[in-house]
Coordinates of C-alpha atoms in Angstrom, one line a residue:
M1 CA -0.1 -0.1 0.1
A2 CA 1.5 3.3 -1.4
C3 CA 0.8 6.4 0.6
I4 CA 2.3 10.3 0.4
S5 CA 4.4 11.4 2.9
R6 CA 6.1 15.0 3.8
Q7 CA 9.2 15.7 5.2
N8 CA 10.6 18.8 6.4
V9 CA 14.2 19.8 5.9
G10 CA 15.6 23.1 6.7
K11 CA 13.1 25.7 5.0
Y12 CA 12.1 23.1 2.2
T13 CA 9.2 20.3 2.5
Y14 CA 9.9 17.5 0.7
L15 CA 7.7 14.5 -0.6
Y16 CA 8.1 10.7 -0.1
E17 CA 5.7 8.2 -1.5
S18 CA 6.1 4.9 1.2
V19 CA 5.3 1.8 0.2
S20 CA 5.0 -1.0 2.9
F21 CA 5.8 -4.4 2.2
R22 CA 6.9 -7.8 4.2
D23 CA 10.4 -9.1 3.0
Q24 CA 11.3 -13.1 2.4
N25 CA 11.2 -13.6 6.2
G26 CA 7.8 -11.7 6.7
R27 CA 9.1 -8.6 8.0
P28 CA 7.0 -5.4 7.7
R29 CA 9.5 -2.7 5.6
N30 CA 8.7 0.3 4.0
K31 CA 10.6 2.0 1.1
K32 CA 10.6 5.6 0.8
V33 CA 10.9 7.2 -2.9
S34 CA 11.7 11.3 -3.2
I35 CA 8.2 11.9 -5.8
G36 CA 8.9 16.0 -5.2
K37 CA 8.8 18.7 -3.1
I38 CA 6.3 22.0 -2.1
D39 CA 7.2 25.3 -3.9
P40 CA 7.9 27.2 -1.1
V41 CA 7.0 30.6 -3.2
T42 CA 2.9 29.1 -3.9
G43 CA 2.9 26.2 -1.2
M44 CA 1.6 24.0 -4.1
P45 CA 3.2 20.2 -4.7
V46 CA 5.8 20.0 -7.3
F47 CA 6.0 16.5 -8.8
K48 CA 9.4 15.0 -10.9
K49 CA 8.7 14.0 -14.3
E50 CA 9.7 10.4 -13.3
Y51 CA 6.8 10.9 -11.4
L52 CA 4.2 12.2 -12.8
E53 CA 4.8 9.6 -16.5
R54 CA 4.1 6.9 -13.5
M55 CA 0.9 7.6 -12.4
A56 CA -0.2 8.7 -16.3
A57 CA 0.9 5.3 -17.1
A58 CA -1.0 3.4 -14.6
G59 CA -3.9 5.6 -15.5
T60 CA -4.4 7.6 -12.7
P61 CA -2.6 11.3 -14.4
I62 CA -1.8 14.1 -11.7
E63 CA -2.4 17.7 -13.4
Q64 CA -0.2 20.6 -11.7
E65 CA -1.4 23.2 -10.4
A66 CA -1.0 26.5 -12.0
P67 CA 0.6 29.4 -9.8
S68 CA -1.4 32.0 -8.5
I69 CA 0.9 35.2 -8.6
P70 CA 3.1 36.2 -12.0
R71 CA 5.2 33.8 -13.6
E72 CA 7.8 36.8 -13.8
S73 CA 7.5 37.6 -9.7
L74 CA 7.5 33.4 -9.8
E75 CA 11.2 33.3 -11.3
I76 CA 12.5 35.8 -9.0
A77 CA 12.0 34.5 -6.4
R78 CA 12.6 30.8 -7.3
N79 CA 15.8 32.3 -8.5
I80 CA 16.6 34.3 -4.9
L81 CA 15.8 30.7 -3.2
A82 CA 17.9 28.5 -5.4
S83 CA 21.3 30.8 -4.7
N84 CA 20.2 30.2 -0.8
K85 CA 22.3 27.4 0.2
R86 CA 23.7 25.6 3.3
Y87 CA 27.3 26.0 4.2
G88 CA 28.0 25.5 7.6
S89 CA 28.5 21.8 7.7
M90 CA 30.7 21.8 4.2
C91 CA 32.9 24.3 6.1
L92 CA 33.2 22.3 9.1
F93 CA 34.2 18.9 6.9
L94 CA 36.9 21.1 5.2
K95 CA 38.1 21.8 8.3
L96 CA 38.2 18.3 9.8
A97 CA 40.1 17.3 6.4
N98 CA 42.4 20.4 6.7
S99 CA 43.5 19.4 10.2
I100 CA 44.5 16.0 9.3
N101 CA 45.9 16.8 6.2
L102 CA 43.3 14.7 4.1
L103 CA 42.9 16.7 1.2
P104 CA 46.4 16.6 -0.3
L105 CA 46.3 12.9 0.6
L106 CA 43.2 12.1 -1.7
Q107 CA 44.0 14.9 -4.4
N108 CA 47.5 12.9 -4.8
A109 CA 45.6 9.3 -5.4
F110 CA 42.8 10.4 -7.3
S111 CA 43.8 14.0 -9.1
V112 CA 40.4 14.1 -11.0
Q113 CA 38.0 12.3 -8.7
F114 CA 39.2 13.8 -5.4
R115 CA 36.3 16.5 -4.7
E116 CA 33.7 14.1 -5.8
I117 CA 35.0 11.4 -3.3
F118 CA 35.6 14.0 -0.3
T119 CA 31.8 15.7 -1.7
L120 CA 30.0 12.0 -1.1
A121 CA 32.0 11.1 1.8
C122 CA 30.6 14.3 3.3
F123 CA 27.4 13.7 1.9
L124 CA 26.9 10.1 4.3
I125 CA 27.5 11.9 7.1
E126 CA 25.1 14.8 7.1
S127 CA 22.2 13.1 5.4
Q128 CA 22.8 9.1 6.8
E129 CA 20.8 8.3 3.5
P130 CA 21.8 6.0 0.2
L131 CA 24.3 7.8 -2.1
L132 CA 21.2 8.6 -5.0
Y133 CA 20.0 11.1 -2.9
C134 CA 23.7 13.2 -3.4
E135 CA 22.2 15.3 -6.5
E136 CA 19.1 16.5 -4.4
W137 CA 21.6 17.4 -0.9
L138 CA 23.9 18.9 -3.2
S139 CA 21.1 21.3 -4.6
Q140 CA 20.4 22.8 -1.1
T141 CA 24.2 22.7 0.0
E142 CA 26.8 24.6 -1.3
S143 CA 29.7 22.0 -2.4
M144 CA 33.2 22.0 -2.5
P145 CA 35.0 24.5 -4.2
L146 CA 35.9 23.7 -8.3
L147 CA 33.2 21.0 -7.6
N148 CA 32.0 20.4 -11.4
S149 CA 29.6 17.6 -11.0
T150 CA 26.0 17.5 -9.4
L151 CA 26.9 13.9 -8.9
S152 CA 23.9 12.3 -10.0
S153 CA 22.9 8.5 -9.9
Q154 CA 24.4 8.2 -13.2
R155 CA 27.6 10.2 -12.0
I156 CA 28.2 8.2 -8.9
S157 CA 28.0 5.2 -11.4
E158 CA 30.7 6.2 -13.4
L159 CA 32.4 7.4 -10.6
F160 CA 32.9 3.8 -9.1
T161 CA 33.8 2.4 -12.7
A162 CA 37.1 4.8 -12.6
M163 CA 38.1 4.8 -9.9
T164 CA 41.1 1.7 -9.2
E165 CA 42.6 -0.2 -7.1
N166 CA 45.7 1.2 -7.4
Q167 CA 44.3 4.6 -6.8
R168 CA 43.0 3.4 -3.7
D169 CA 46.1 1.5 -2.7
E170 CA 48.3 5.0 -3.3
F171 CA 45.9 6.7 -0.7
Y172 CA 46.4 4.0 1.6
S173 CA 49.8 3.9 1.3
S174 CA 50.6 7.6 2.0
W175 CA 48.1 7.2 4.5
I176 CA 49.3 4.8 6.7
E177 CA 53.1 6.3 6.0
Q178 CA 51.5 9.9 7.9
A179 CA 49.7 8.0 10.5
Q180 CA 52.0 5.8 11.7
E181 CA 52.1 5.5 15.4
N182 CA 54.7 4.0 18.4
E183 CA 51.4 3.2 19.7
Y184 CA 49.7 -0.1 19.1
I185 CA 47.1 -0.2 16.4
A186 CA 43.7 -2.4 17.3
L187 CA 42.8 -4.8 15.0
D188 CA 39.2 -6.4 14.4
I189 CA 36.7 -7.7 11.9
T190 CA 32.8 -7.1 11.4
S191 CA 30.1 -8.1 8.6
I192 CA 28.3 -6.4 6.0
S193 CA 25.4 -8.3 4.4
S194 CA 24.2 -7.7 1.4
Y195 CA 21.6 -8.0 -1.0
S196 CA 23.0 -8.7 -3.9
Q197 CA 23.8 -12.2 -5.2
L198 CA 26.9 -11.3 -8.0
L199 CA 29.2 -10.2 -5.4
E200 CA 32.1 -12.8 -5.4
S201 CA 33.0 -11.4 -2.0
S202 CA 29.7 -12.4 -1.0
E203 CA 29.3 -15.9 1.0
W204 CA 27.2 -17.4 3.9
G205 CA 29.1 -17.4 6.9
Y206 CA 28.9 -16.2 10.6
N207 CA 27.1 -13.3 10.8
R208 CA 28.0 -11.5 13.2
D209 CA 24.4 -9.9 13.0
H210 CA 22.4 -12.6 13.3
E211 CA 21.1 -11.8 10.0
D212 CA 20.5 -14.7 7.4
L213 CA 22.0 -12.9 4.2
P214 CA 25.0 -13.6 2.4
Q215 CA 28.0 -10.6 4.1
I216 CA 31.6 -9.9 3.1
N217 CA 33.6 -9.3 6.4
L218 CA 35.7 -5.4 6.7
C219 CA 38.6 -5.7 8.7
M220 CA 40.0 -2.9 9.9
L221 CA 43.4 -0.8 11.6
F222 CA 42.8 1.6 14.1
G223 CA 45.4 4.0 15.5
E224 CA 44.8 3.8 19.5
G225 CA 46.9 7.6 20.1
S226 CA 45.4 9.0 17.1
R227 CA 41.8 7.3 17.3
L228 CA 41.6 7.3 13.7
P229 CA 41.1 4.3 10.8
I230 CA 44.4 4.3 9.2
Y231 CA 43.6 1.0 6.9
Q232 CA 40.9 -1.1 5.8
T233 CA 40.2 -4.1 3.4
S234 CA 37.5 -6.5 2.5
Y235 CA 37.2 -10.8 2.7
R236 CA 35.1 -13.7 1.5
G237 CA 31.7 -13.6 3.9
S238 CA 32.9 -17.0 5.1
L239 CA 36.3 -16.5 6.4
K240 CA 37.1 -16.2 9.9
D241 CA 39.1 -13.7 12.0
V242 CA 42.2 -16.0 12.5
T243 CA 42.8 -17.1 8.7
T244 CA 42.5 -13.3 8.0
L245 CA 45.9 -11.8 10.1
R246 CA 48.2 -12.9 8.2
T247 CA 47.1 -11.4 5.0
T248 CA 46.3 -8.3 6.4
L249 CA 49.6 -7.7 7.8
E250 CA 50.9 -8.7 4.4
E251 CA 48.7 -5.8 3.0
V252 CA 50.7 -3.2 5.6
T253 CA 53.5 -4.0 4.7
S254 CA 53.9 -4.1 1.4
L255 CA 51.9 -0.5 1.2
V256 CA 54.1 0.7 3.4
P257 CA 57.5 -1.3 3.4
G258 CA 60.0 -1.2 6.5
C259 CA 56.2 0.1 8.9
A260 CA 56.9 -1.4 12.4
I261 CA 53.6 -2.5 13.6
R262 CA 52.2 -2.6 16.8
I263 CA 48.6 -4.6 17.1
V264 CA 46.2 -5.8 19.7
M265 CA 43.3 -8.2 19.2
D266 CA 40.6 -9.9 21.0
K267 CA 40.4 -13.6 21.2
G268 CA 38.6 -14.0 17.9
F269 CA 42.1 -13.8 16.4
Y270 CA 43.9 -16.3 19.0
S271 CA 45.5 -19.7 17.2
R272 CA 48.4 -20.9 17.7
K273 CA 49.5 -20.5 14.1
N274 CA 48.9 -16.7 14.3
I275 CA 51.0 -16.4 17.2
D276 CA 54.1 -18.6 15.0
E277 CA 53.6 -16.3 12.2
M278 CA 54.0 -12.9 14.7
L279 CA 56.8 -14.1 16.1
N280 CA 58.1 -15.4 12.8
P281 CA 61.9 -13.4 12.7
D282 CA 61.7 -12.4 8.8
R283 CA 58.3 -10.4 9.8
P284 CA 58.2 -9.5 13.3
V285 CA 54.7 -7.8 15.0
H286 CA 54.9 -6.9 18.1
F287 CA 51.7 -8.1 19.7
L288 CA 48.7 -8.0 22.3
V289 CA 46.2 -10.4 22.4
S290 CA 43.1 -11.8 24.4
V291 CA 43.2 -15.9 24.6
P292 CA 39.9 -17.7 25.0
F293 CA 39.3 -20.0 27.2
T294 CA 38.1 -22.4 24.9
C295 CA 42.2 -23.1 24.9
A296 CA 43.9 -24.9 27.4
F297 CA 46.5 -22.5 27.8
A298 CA 43.7 -20.0 29.2
K299 CA 42.4 -21.9 31.6
K300 CA 46.3 -23.5 33.2
Q301 CA 47.1 -20.1 33.3
V302 CA 44.2 -19.2 35.5
E303 CA 45.0 -22.3 37.9
S304 CA 48.5 -21.6 38.3
V305 CA 47.3 -18.0 39.9
Q306 CA 44.5 -18.7 42.1
K307 CA 45.9 -19.4 45.2
D308 CA 47.8 -15.3 44.4
I309 CA 45.3 -13.8 42.9
H310 CA 44.2 -12.0 45.9
D311 CA 47.3 -10.6 46.8
L312 CA 47.1 -6.8 47.7
D313 CA 50.0 -6.3 45.5
Y314 CA 47.8 -7.7 42.9
T315 CA 45.7 -4.7 42.6
I316 CA 45.1 -2.2 39.6
P317 CA 43.2 0.5 40.2
T318 CA 40.4 1.2 37.3
P319 CA 37.6 3.9 36.8
D320 CA 34.9 1.5 37.5
G321 CA 36.6 -0.6 40.4
G322 CA 39.8 -2.5 40.7
I323 CA 41.3 -5.7 39.1
Q324 CA 43.7 -7.9 40.1
G325 CA 46.6 -8.6 37.6
I326 CA 49.6 -10.8 37.4
H327 CA 52.2 -10.7 35.1
K328 CA 53.7 -14.0 34.4
V329 CA 56.7 -15.1 31.9
R330 CA 56.6 -18.4 30.0
T331 CA 58.1 -20.0 27.2
W332 CA 56.4 -19.9 23.6
H333 CA 57.9 -23.0 21.4
T334 CA 57.4 -22.2 17.6
D335 CA 59.3 -24.5 14.7
K336 CA 61.7 -22.0 14.0
R337 CA 62.8 -21.5 18.1
N338 CA 61.5 -20.7 21.4
A339 CA 60.3 -17.4 22.6
K340 CA 59.7 -15.4 26.1
L341 CA 56.5 -14.4 26.0
H342 CA 54.2 -11.9 28.4
V343 CA 51.4 -13.8 30.1
H344 CA 48.9 -11.5 32.0
I345 CA 46.4 -13.1 34.3
Y346 CA 43.4 -10.8 35.5
L347 CA 40.4 -11.4 38.0
N348 CA 37.1 -9.0 38.1
S349 CA 35.7 -10.0 41.5
V350 CA 32.6 -7.6 41.1
R351 CA 32.1 -9.4 37.5
Q352 CA 32.9 -12.6 39.1
V353 CA 29.7 -12.2 41.5
T354 CA 27.4 -10.6 39.2
E355 CA 28.2 -13.6 36.5
R356 CA 27.5 -15.9 39.0
T357 CA 24.6 -14.7 40.6
K358 CA 22.7 -13.9 37.1
L359 CA 23.8 -17.2 36.6
Y360 CA 22.2 -18.9 39.3
T361 CA 19.2 -17.0 39.5
Y362 CA 18.8 -18.3 35.6
I363 CA 19.2 -22.1 36.6
T364 CA 16.6 -21.2 39.2
E365 CA 14.2 -19.8 36.8
L366 CA 15.0 -22.4 34.5
K367 CA 14.3 -25.5 36.9
R368 CA 11.3 -24.2 37.8
E369 CA 10.1 -23.9 34.3
A370 CA 11.0 -27.4 34.1
L371 CA 8.7 -28.6 37.0
K372 CA 5.9 -27.2 35.3
N373 CA 6.2 -28.4 31.8
P374 CA 9.6 -30.9 31.0
D375 CA 8.6 -31.1 27.4
N376 CA 8.9 -27.4 26.7
P377 CA 10.2 -27.3 23.5
Q378 CA 11.2 -23.4 23.9
Y379 CA 13.7 -24.5 26.7
A380 CA 14.8 -28.3 25.2
A381 CA 18.3 -27.1 24.5
E382 CA 18.9 -25.3 27.9
F383 CA 16.8 -28.1 29.9
K384 CA 19.5 -30.6 28.0
K385 CA 22.8 -28.4 28.7
Y386 CA 21.8 -27.2 32.5
L387 CA 19.1 -30.1 33.7
I388 CA 19.1 -33.8 34.6
I389 CA 15.1 -34.6 33.6
R390 CA 13.8 -38.3 35.3
N391 CA 10.0 -38.9 34.6
S392 CA 8.9 -42.3 35.3
S393 CA 5.7 -43.0 35.8
K394 CA 7.3 -46.2 37.7
S395 CA 8.7 -44.5 40.5
S396 CA 7.3 -43.0 43.8
E397 CA 8.9 -39.5 42.7
G398 CA 7.6 -39.2 39.3
L399 CA 9.6 -36.4 37.8
T400 CA 12.6 -34.9 39.0
V401 CA 14.7 -32.5 38.2
N402 CA 18.5 -32.0 39.2
V403 CA 20.9 -29.6 38.3
R404 CA 24.2 -30.4 36.5
K405 CA 26.6 -29.1 39.1
D406 CA 29.6 -30.3 36.9
V407 CA 29.0 -27.9 34.2
I408 CA 27.7 -25.4 36.2
A409 CA 31.1 -25.8 38.3
K410 CA 33.0 -25.4 34.9
K411 CA 31.5 -22.4 33.7
M412 CA 32.0 -20.6 37.1
Q413 CA 36.5 -21.6 36.4
T414 CA 36.6 -18.6 34.1
C415 CA 34.0 -16.2 35.1
G416 CA 35.7 -13.0 35.1
W417 CA 38.9 -13.8 34.6
M418 CA 40.9 -12.8 31.5
V419 CA 44.0 -13.6 30.0
L420 CA 46.6 -11.1 27.6
L421 CA 49.3 -12.7 25.5
S422 CA 52.0 -10.2 24.5
D423 CA 55.7 -10.6 23.2
S424 CA 56.8 -7.0 24.1
V425 CA 54.6 -5.8 27.3
D426 CA 56.0 -6.8 30.5
N427 CA 53.7 -4.7 33.1
A428 CA 50.2 -5.9 33.9
E429 CA 48.7 -2.5 34.2
E430 CA 50.1 -1.3 31.1
A431 CA 48.5 -4.2 29.1
L432 CA 45.0 -4.1 30.1
T433 CA 45.2 -0.4 29.5
I434 CA 45.9 -1.2 26.4
Y435 CA 43.7 -3.5 25.7
R436 CA 40.9 -1.4 26.9
A437 CA 41.8 1.5 24.4
K438 CA 41.0 -1.0 21.9
D439 CA 37.1 -0.4 21.9
V440 CA 37.8 2.3 20.0
V441 CA 37.3 -0.1 16.6
E442 CA 34.0 -1.4 18.3
K443 CA 32.7 1.8 18.3
S444 CA 33.8 3.3 14.9
F445 CA 32.4 0.0 13.4
S446 CA 29.0 1.1 15.1
R447 CA 28.9 4.4 13.3
L448 CA 30.5 2.9 9.8
K449 CA 27.1 1.0 9.8
N450 CA 25.0 3.2 11.4
T451 CA 25.5 6.2 10.3
L452 CA 26.9 5.4 6.8
D453 CA 24.4 3.7 4.7
L454 CA 26.6 0.1 5.3
N455 CA 24.0 -1.6 7.3
R456 CA 23.9 -3.1 3.7
L457 CA 25.4 -3.4 0.2
R458 CA 23.3 -2.4 -2.3
V459 CA 25.2 -2.6 -5.1
H460 CA 26.0 -5.7 -7.9
N461 CA 30.1 -5.9 -8.5
D462 CA 33.1 -6.0 -6.2
E463 CA 34.7 -3.3 -8.2
R464 CA 31.8 -1.0 -7.2
M465 CA 31.5 -2.6 -3.6
E466 CA 35.0 -1.5 -2.4
N467 CA 34.6 1.6 -4.2
K468 CA 31.4 2.6 -1.7
L469 CA 33.3 1.2 1.3
F470 CA 36.7 3.6 0.3
I471 CA 34.4 6.1 0.4
S472 CA 32.5 5.5 3.4
F473 CA 36.0 4.7 4.7
I474 CA 36.8 8.9 4.0
A475 CA 33.5 9.5 5.8
L476 CA 34.9 7.5 9.0
L477 CA 37.9 9.8 8.8
L478 CA 36.1 12.7 9.0
I479 CA 33.5 11.4 11.8
S480 CA 36.4 9.9 14.4
E481 CA 38.3 13.4 14.1
L482 CA 34.9 15.3 14.6
H483 CA 34.3 12.5 17.8
Q484 CA 37.7 13.3 19.2
R485 CA 37.2 16.8 19.0
M486 CA 33.8 17.1 20.7
L487 CA 35.0 14.8 23.5
R488 CA 38.0 17.2 24.1
G489 CA 35.7 20.4 23.4
G490 CA 33.4 18.5 26.4
L491 CA 30.3 19.5 23.5
Y492 CA 28.7 15.4 24.1
K493 CA 27.3 17.3 27.4
T494 CA 25.0 19.7 25.1
Y495 CA 25.0 18.0 21.7
T496 CA 24.9 14.5 20.2
M497 CA 26.9 14.3 16.9
H498 CA 23.7 14.7 14.8
E499 CA 22.6 17.3 17.0
L500 CA 25.7 19.9 16.3
L501 CA 25.6 19.5 12.3
L502 CA 22.0 20.2 12.9
K503 CA 23.1 23.5 14.2
V504 CA 26.1 23.8 12.2
R505 CA 24.0 22.8 8.9
K506 CA 21.8 26.0 9.3
L507 CA 24.7 28.4 8.2
R508 CA 23.6 29.9 4.8
V509 CA 25.3 31.6 1.8
A510 CA 23.3 33.1 -1.0
R511 CA 24.3 34.8 -4.4
L512 CA 22.7 37.5 -5.5
N513 CA 24.1 39.5 -8.9
G514 CA 26.9 37.6 -9.0
K515 CA 28.2 38.5 -5.1
R516 CA 28.3 36.0 -2.6
I517 CA 26.5 36.6 1.0
V518 CA 27.2 34.9 4.1
Q519 CA 24.5 34.6 6.6
P520 CA 26.4 35.9 10.2
I521 CA 27.2 33.4 12.5
S522 CA 25.5 32.4 15.9
K523 CA 26.4 32.8 19.3
E524 CA 25.8 29.1 19.7
Q525 CA 27.2 28.2 16.3
H526 CA 30.6 30.7 17.4
E527 CA 30.9 28.5 20.5
I528 CA 30.4 25.0 18.8
F529 CA 33.7 25.9 16.5
K530 CA 35.4 27.0 19.0
A531 CA 35.1 24.1 21.3
L532 CA 36.1 22.6 18.3
G533 CA 39.0 24.3 18.2
F534 CA 38.0 26.2 14.6
E535 CA 38.3 29.4 13.4
D536 CA 34.6 30.8 13.0
P537 CA 33.7 30.5 9.1
V538 CA 34.1 33.3 7.1
G539 CA 32.6 34.4 3.8

């Protein structure tokens, strides 16, 4: 069922045709298509040519009502309104880009298309809409200087075809070289689902968003000091984290030979093969990685310190309460050599008690449910995992439900514990600080997927996919720099990032008789730019 809705954006009101439907899984969905806008002078709807033609072909033609004011006056008013555009957000994005030296590197790699790439990245940040709406956004926004394209859907398609892998690699190479840090680089992977069946990289595999769709895996490196993305690459959706590490490291070192890599990873990247690879003397990599309790090595480390961990000397103060941490040196045997590695074992007693209470409460409720209905299919798997259920009509006891205490005890053995492994960090407190800082990647993935139209890929070949991901990477650079400046300036106490952009975008500029007239900046906008560390925008 279709209906027409209105949406106010700044001083303008746009018309959208909304169509409700159900997807292949039966979930309600809504598709919104722009069909026109309200004329700000006459107040009458002005429909797009394609919509009028489509309605006429369907047998329900729409006649546009003629304006009730003289044509000459109407044309003058429209020209004035058309020349009045937003410029605040584009000004902010250019300031952010200049602060991290982004535009010269982008221009060096994409001498012809760099303005269009940057403009598309700005559009993704401000609008949070699919790229096909960029032309309409650009008609209301003062463009980047010397931009010669209106960025129609056709032009965007041409751009995605023109951008090459060599150009992307050239940018990454110069960006990595500029952004090299002596601190650790955080590495993580996320899944991005795809509706397209034509992407060679899109395959079925473990989907981190638990969606029943083919996917690609996006791997990203982030500087823990600068908190800016450094590099990204994509892999087939069927690959696991542990199989991508070697390839990613080889790509980075080939882009910037001699680049010193210090990398921090979660337990998804742990494997004996990966540790051996990073200890390879021909290609050494400094690392800090979390060790999962699915391997005997981690469990053995916990067992070795259980008697000593509660000693006062092992307390590490943290913002959310104290944690106990012990440093040990262990020998790691590889095919080429034996290496001394630093093992850090931690116990969060508060989390241990919380998780124990939560687990005990859950098991108690599960037992009550089993006594009421032992054949409940909804809990069949959990019953089998945690309970022993006997129901015999011959027995005087009838139905009995007992808890598998061995399972509970095994689960509690590692509850609240964490094990980190490193080749170079020999201090437990320092290792914990480095590891906790890696959440910058996880938060950035959230921004990438929720803010930059990457929840679903809607492109139909791998080259276009890589180019859309690259534009999103440029957008993420700008978002990350803005996020850090908002933190330093204390702006999150007053605004969300979206609210801040809405305030800034209200700055407008008009062109009358060839003269550029800039709207005065408000006190609130002045305070925003000042807190971000920038001078006020000027005409």
